[in-house]
């Protein structure tokens, strides 16, 4: 499932139906196909943060590879960023923490999201769409 979250921890876009083994980039490309009725479009002059599973691309900002960026690493080391890439990755990680907290809250609220599902994929998509509609309207 692909989920796009804003700063207020609200889902802006959800694309269910992909298996967990699908690459993040493949799911994102599928969500942005122009022939999709529910295509995800990044508004002009806007940027979205993406995790390390993605690459930098038009209007998507991913962290620098091979550079520290996890908050736990920074907190445990008591080090300050030594170069621009480290500072960028630190701030990127702090901002992306909103996404992690949002998904965590939804998993806490609905236990069905916490574990692997053994339902048919079509049923899983229907459940995800129901959650998506609820998320987008709350």
Coordinates of C-alpha atoms in Angstrom, one line a residue:
X1 CA 0.0 0.0 0.0
X2 CA 1.2 3.5 -0.8
X3 CA 0.2 6.2 1.5
X4 CA 0.9 10.0 1.3
X5 CA 0.6 11.9 4.5
X6 CA 0.5 15.6 5.3
X7 CA 2.1 17.5 8.2
X8 CA -1.2 17.2 10.2
X9 CA -1.0 13.3 10.0
X10 CA -3.8 13.1 7.5
X11 CA -3.7 10.8 4.5
X12 CA -3.8 12.7 1.2
X13 CA -3.6 9.7 -1.1
X14 CA -3.8 5.9 -0.6
X15 CA -3.2 3.2 -3.2
X16 CA -4.0 -0.3 -1.9
X17 CA -3.6 -3.6 -3.8
X18 CA 0.1 -4.1 -4.1
X19 CA 1.9 -7.0 -2.4
X20 CA 4.6 -6.2 0.1
X21 CA 7.3 -7.7 -2.2
X22 CA 6.7 -5.0 -4.9
X23 CA 9.4 -2.3 -5.0
X24 CA 8.5 1.1 -3.7
X25 CA 9.4 2.8 -6.9
X26 CA 7.2 0.4 -9.0
X27 CA 4.2 1.2 -6.8
X28 CA 4.8 4.9 -7.0
X29 CA 5.2 4.8 -10.8
X30 CA 1.9 2.9 -11.0
X31 CA 0.1 5.4 -8.8
X32 CA 1.2 8.2 -11.1
X33 CA 0.1 6.7 -14.4
X34 CA -2.0 9.3 -16.2
X35 CA -4.5 6.7 -17.4
X36 CA -5.5 5.9 -13.7
X37 CA -8.7 7.4 -12.6
X38 CA -7.3 7.9 -9.1
X39 CA -3.8 8.9 -10.3
X40 CA -1.5 10.6 -7.7
X41 CA -0.3 14.0 -8.9
X42 CA 2.2 16.2 -7.2
X43 CA 1.0 19.8 -7.3
X44 CA 3.2 22.1 -9.3
X45 CA 6.0 23.7 -7.3
X46 CA 5.5 21.2 -4.4
X47 CA 7.8 18.5 -3.2
X48 CA 7.2 15.2 -1.3
X49 CA 9.7 13.5 1.0
X50 CA 10.3 9.9 0.2
X51 CA 12.1 7.2 2.2
X52 CA 15.3 5.5 1.2
X53 CA 13.4 2.9 -0.9
X54 CA 13.0 5.7 -3.5
X55 CA 15.4 7.7 -5.5
X56 CA 15.4 11.5 -5.9
X57 CA 13.3 12.4 -8.8
X58 CA 11.1 15.3 -10.1
X59 CA 9.3 16.7 -7.0
X60 CA 10.5 13.8 -4.7
X61 CA 13.2 14.2 -2.2
X62 CA 14.9 11.1 -0.8
X63 CA 17.7 11.0 1.8
X64 CA 21.3 10.8 0.6
X65 CA 22.6 7.2 0.6
X66 CA 25.6 6.1 2.6
X67 CA 25.0 9.0 5.0
X68 CA 23.5 8.8 8.5
X69 CA 20.0 9.8 8.7
X70 CA 18.1 7.8 11.3
X71 CA 17.1 9.8 14.4
X72 CA 18.1 7.0 16.7
X73 CA 21.6 7.0 15.3
X74 CA 21.9 10.8 15.9
X75 CA 20.4 10.6 19.4
X76 CA 22.6 7.8 20.6
X77 CA 25.8 9.3 19.3
X78 CA 25.4 12.8 20.6
X79 CA 27.1 14.0 17.4
X80 CA 26.2 17.1 15.4
X81 CA 26.0 16.9 11.6
X82 CA 29.5 17.4 10.1
X83 CA 28.5 18.2 6.5
X84 CA 25.5 19.4 4.5
X85 CA 24.4 15.9 3.5
X86 CA 24.2 14.8 7.2
X87 CA 22.2 17.9 8.1
X88 CA 19.8 17.3 5.2
X89 CA 19.4 13.6 6.2
X90 CA 18.8 14.6 9.8
X91 CA 16.1 17.1 8.9
X92 CA 14.6 14.7 6.3
X93 CA 14.4 12.0 9.0
X94 CA 12.7 14.3 11.5
X95 CA 10.1 15.4 8.9
X96 CA 9.5 11.8 7.7
X97 CA 8.8 10.8 11.3
X98 CA 5.3 12.3 10.8
X99 CA 4.6 9.5 8.3
X100 CA 5.9 6.8 10.6
X101 CA 3.8 8.1 13.5
X102 CA 0.7 8.3 11.3
X103 CA 0.9 4.7 10.2
X104 CA 1.7 3.7 13.8
X105 CA -1.5 5.4 15.0
X106 CA -3.6 3.7 12.4
X107 CA -2.1 0.3 13.3
X108 CA -2.9 1.0 16.9
X109 CA -6.4 2.0 16.1
X110 CA -7.2 -1.0 13.8
X111 CA -5.6 -4.3 14.8
X112 CA -6.2 -5.8 11.4
X113 CA -3.4 -3.6 10.1
X114 CA -0.8 -4.9 12.6
X115 CA -0.1 -8.3 11.1
X116 CA 0.1 -10.1 7.8
X117 CA -3.3 -10.7 6.3
X118 CA -4.4 -14.1 5.0
X119 CA -7.4 -12.7 3.3
X120 CA -7.6 -12.8 -0.5
X121 CA -5.9 -9.7 -2.1
X122 CA -9.2 -8.5 -3.5
X123 CA -10.7 -8.5 0.0
X124 CA -7.6 -6.7 1.4
X125 CA -8.0 -4.0 -1.2
X126 CA -11.7 -3.5 -0.2
X127 CA -10.7 -3.2 3.5
X128 CA -7.9 -0.8 2.6
X129 CA -10.2 1.3 0.5
X130 CA -12.6 1.5 3.4
X131 CA -9.8 2.6 5.7
X132 CA -8.7 5.1 3.0
X133 CA -12.1 6.7 2.7
X134 CA -12.3 6.9 6.5
X135 CA -8.8 8.4 6.7
X136 CA -9.4 11.0 3.9
X137 CA -12.7 12.1 5.4
X138 CA -11.7 12.4 9.1

